[in-house]
Coordinates of C-alpha atoms in Angstrom, one line a residue:
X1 CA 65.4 82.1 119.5
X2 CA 63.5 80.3 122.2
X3 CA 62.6 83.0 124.4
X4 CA 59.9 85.0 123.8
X5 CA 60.9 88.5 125.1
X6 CA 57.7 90.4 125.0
X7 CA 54.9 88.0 126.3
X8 CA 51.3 88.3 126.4
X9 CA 51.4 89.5 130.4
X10 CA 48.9 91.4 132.5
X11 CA 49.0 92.4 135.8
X12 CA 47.8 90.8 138.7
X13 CA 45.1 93.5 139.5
X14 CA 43.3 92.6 135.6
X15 CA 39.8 90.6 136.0
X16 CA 39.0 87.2 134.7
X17 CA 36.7 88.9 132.1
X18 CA 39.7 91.4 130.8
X19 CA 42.0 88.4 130.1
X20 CA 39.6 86.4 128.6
X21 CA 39.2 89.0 126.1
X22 CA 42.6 89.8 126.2
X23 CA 43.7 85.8 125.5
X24 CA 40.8 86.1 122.6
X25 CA 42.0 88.6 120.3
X26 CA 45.2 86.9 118.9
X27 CA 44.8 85.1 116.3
X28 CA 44.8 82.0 117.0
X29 CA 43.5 82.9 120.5
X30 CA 46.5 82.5 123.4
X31 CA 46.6 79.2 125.0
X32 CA 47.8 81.3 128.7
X33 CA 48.9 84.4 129.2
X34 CA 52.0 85.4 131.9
X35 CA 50.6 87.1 135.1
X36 CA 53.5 90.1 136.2
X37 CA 54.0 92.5 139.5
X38 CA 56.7 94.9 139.1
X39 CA 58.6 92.6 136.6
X40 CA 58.3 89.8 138.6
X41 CA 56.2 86.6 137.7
X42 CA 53.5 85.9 139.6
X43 CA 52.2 83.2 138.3
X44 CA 50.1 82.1 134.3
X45 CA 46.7 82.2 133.5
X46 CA 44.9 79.8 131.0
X47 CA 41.7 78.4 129.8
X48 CA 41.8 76.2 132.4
X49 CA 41.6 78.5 135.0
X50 CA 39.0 80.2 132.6
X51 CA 36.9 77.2 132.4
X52 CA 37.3 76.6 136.7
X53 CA 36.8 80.4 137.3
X54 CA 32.9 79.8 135.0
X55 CA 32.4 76.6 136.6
X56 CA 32.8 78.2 140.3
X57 CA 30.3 80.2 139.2
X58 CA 32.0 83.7 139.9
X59 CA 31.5 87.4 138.6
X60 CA 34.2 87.3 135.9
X61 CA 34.1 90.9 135.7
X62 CA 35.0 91.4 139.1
X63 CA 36.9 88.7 140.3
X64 CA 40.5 89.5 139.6
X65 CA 42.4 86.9 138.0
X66 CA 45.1 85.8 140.9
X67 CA 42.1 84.6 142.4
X68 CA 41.8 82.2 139.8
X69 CA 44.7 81.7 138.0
X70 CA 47.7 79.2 138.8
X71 CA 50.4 80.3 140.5
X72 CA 53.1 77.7 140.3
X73 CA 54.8 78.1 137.5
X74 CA 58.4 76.7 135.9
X75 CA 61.1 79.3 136.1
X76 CA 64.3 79.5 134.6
X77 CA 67.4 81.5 135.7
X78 CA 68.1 83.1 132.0
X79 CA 72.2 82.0 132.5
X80 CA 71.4 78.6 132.7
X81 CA 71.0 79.0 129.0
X82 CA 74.9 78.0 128.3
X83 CA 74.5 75.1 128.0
X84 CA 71.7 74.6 125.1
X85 CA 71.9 70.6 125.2
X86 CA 70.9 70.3 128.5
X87 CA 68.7 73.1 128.3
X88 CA 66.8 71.2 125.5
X89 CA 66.4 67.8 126.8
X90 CA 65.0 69.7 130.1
X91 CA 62.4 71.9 128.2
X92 CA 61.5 68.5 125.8
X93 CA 60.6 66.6 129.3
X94 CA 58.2 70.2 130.5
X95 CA 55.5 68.4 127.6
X96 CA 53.0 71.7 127.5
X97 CA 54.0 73.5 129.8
X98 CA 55.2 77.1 128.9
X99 CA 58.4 78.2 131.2
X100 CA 59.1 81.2 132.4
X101 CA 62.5 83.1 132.4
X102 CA 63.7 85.2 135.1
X103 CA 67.5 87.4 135.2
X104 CA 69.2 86.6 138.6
X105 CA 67.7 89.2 140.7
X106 CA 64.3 87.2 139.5
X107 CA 63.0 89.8 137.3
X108 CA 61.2 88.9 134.1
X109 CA 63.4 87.9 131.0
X110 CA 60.4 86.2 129.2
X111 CA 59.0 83.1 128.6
X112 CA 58.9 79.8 126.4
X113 CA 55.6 78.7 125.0
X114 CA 55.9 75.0 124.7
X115 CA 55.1 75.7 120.6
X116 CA 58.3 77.3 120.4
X117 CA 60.2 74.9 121.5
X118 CA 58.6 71.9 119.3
X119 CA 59.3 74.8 116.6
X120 CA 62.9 74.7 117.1
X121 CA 63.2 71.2 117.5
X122 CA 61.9 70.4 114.1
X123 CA 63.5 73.3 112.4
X124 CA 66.8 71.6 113.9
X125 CA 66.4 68.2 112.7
X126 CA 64.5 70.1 109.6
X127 CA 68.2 70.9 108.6
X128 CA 69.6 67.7 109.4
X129 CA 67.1 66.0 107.2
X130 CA 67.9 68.1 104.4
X131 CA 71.6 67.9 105.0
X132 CA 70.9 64.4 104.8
X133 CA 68.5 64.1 101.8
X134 CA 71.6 66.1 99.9
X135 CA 74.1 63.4 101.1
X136 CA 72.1 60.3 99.6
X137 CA 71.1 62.2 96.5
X138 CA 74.8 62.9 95.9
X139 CA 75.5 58.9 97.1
X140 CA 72.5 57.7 94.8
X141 CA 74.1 60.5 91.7
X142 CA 78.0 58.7 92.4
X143 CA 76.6 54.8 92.5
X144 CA 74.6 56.0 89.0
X145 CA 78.2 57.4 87.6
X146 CA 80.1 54.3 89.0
X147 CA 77.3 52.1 87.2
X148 CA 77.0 53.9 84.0
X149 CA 81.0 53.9 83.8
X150 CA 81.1 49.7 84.4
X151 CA 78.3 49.2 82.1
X152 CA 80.5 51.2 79.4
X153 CA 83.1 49.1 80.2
X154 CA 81.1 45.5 79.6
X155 CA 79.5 47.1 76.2
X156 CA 83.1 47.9 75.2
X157 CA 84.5 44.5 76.5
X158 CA 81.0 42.7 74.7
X159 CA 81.6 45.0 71.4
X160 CA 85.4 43.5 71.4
X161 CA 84.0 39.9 71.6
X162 CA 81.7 40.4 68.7
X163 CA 84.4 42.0 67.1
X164 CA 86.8 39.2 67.3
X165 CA 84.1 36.4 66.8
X166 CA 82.9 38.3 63.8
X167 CA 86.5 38.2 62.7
X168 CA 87.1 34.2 63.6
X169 CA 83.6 33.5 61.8
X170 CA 84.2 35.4 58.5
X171 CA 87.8 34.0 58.0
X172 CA 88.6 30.6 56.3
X173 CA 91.8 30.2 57.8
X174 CA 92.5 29.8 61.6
X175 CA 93.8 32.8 63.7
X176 CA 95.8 32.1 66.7

């Protein structure tokens, strides 16, 4: 659910100008796009390296994106997935940075945009929130019941008083 399988990837030979307009016609516009070579990550470009690339002052439809992009990126070996825990508390400490996913022979899986995995974080907790919210309805519902059944019980015990003071008060003769 984390993985994205088909990501936003171009090649290594695509300009600076290409990718820009590449990155701009999602909607919303993609925060970086994965640079591939034969299936193999080479490294992500993003609007930082846009905004380096324009400040270097380079033809950016010439220049070829490796020459401008960032290289280092986090990899993944996809069977370290087993273990989801672990895998979660390491992709919560990566704070914006996307990840990239590679099979063991270092091919391209696919990547995590840091998006997703705030996503499935919150639709986690989402469900233990609710689970929860159901728990202390259904507390609150049982207190309500557990009230409403001793308050029946004083009105009855109080009705039985009144009952039996009525009875003392009308009478002219003492009851025991």
């Amino acid at each position: 659910e984390l993985i994205n399988y088909a990501p936003p990837t171009v090649t290594a030979e695509t300009t600076v100008w290409d990718t820009v307009a590449f990155m701009n016609q999602s909607q919303p516009p993609l925060q970086c796009v994965l640079v591939a070579d034969n299936w193999q990550a080479v490294g992500l470009f993003s609007w930082e390296n846009v905004l380096q690339a324009v400040e270097s002052e380079i033809n950016l439809k010439t220049t070829k994106i490796t020459e401008v992009m960032t290289t280092s990126a986090i990899k993944l070996k996809f069977s370290h997935f087993q273990d989801i825990k672990l895998m979660l508390n390491l992709l919560t400490q990566l704070k914006g940075l996307p990840i990239v996913i590679e099979d063991e022979t270092e091919k391209l899986v696919g990547y995590i945009k840091p998006e997703s995995i705030t996503h499935f974080l919150i639709k986690d907790y989402q469900f233990k929130i609710e689970e929860a919210e159901k728990l202390e309805k259904k507390n609150k519902e049982n207190r309500l019941e557990l009230l409403g059944s001793k308050q029946s019980s004083k009105i009855k015990n109080l009705d039985t008083l009144l009952y039996f003071e009525q009875a003392i008060g009308s009478s002219s003769e003492g009851i025991v």
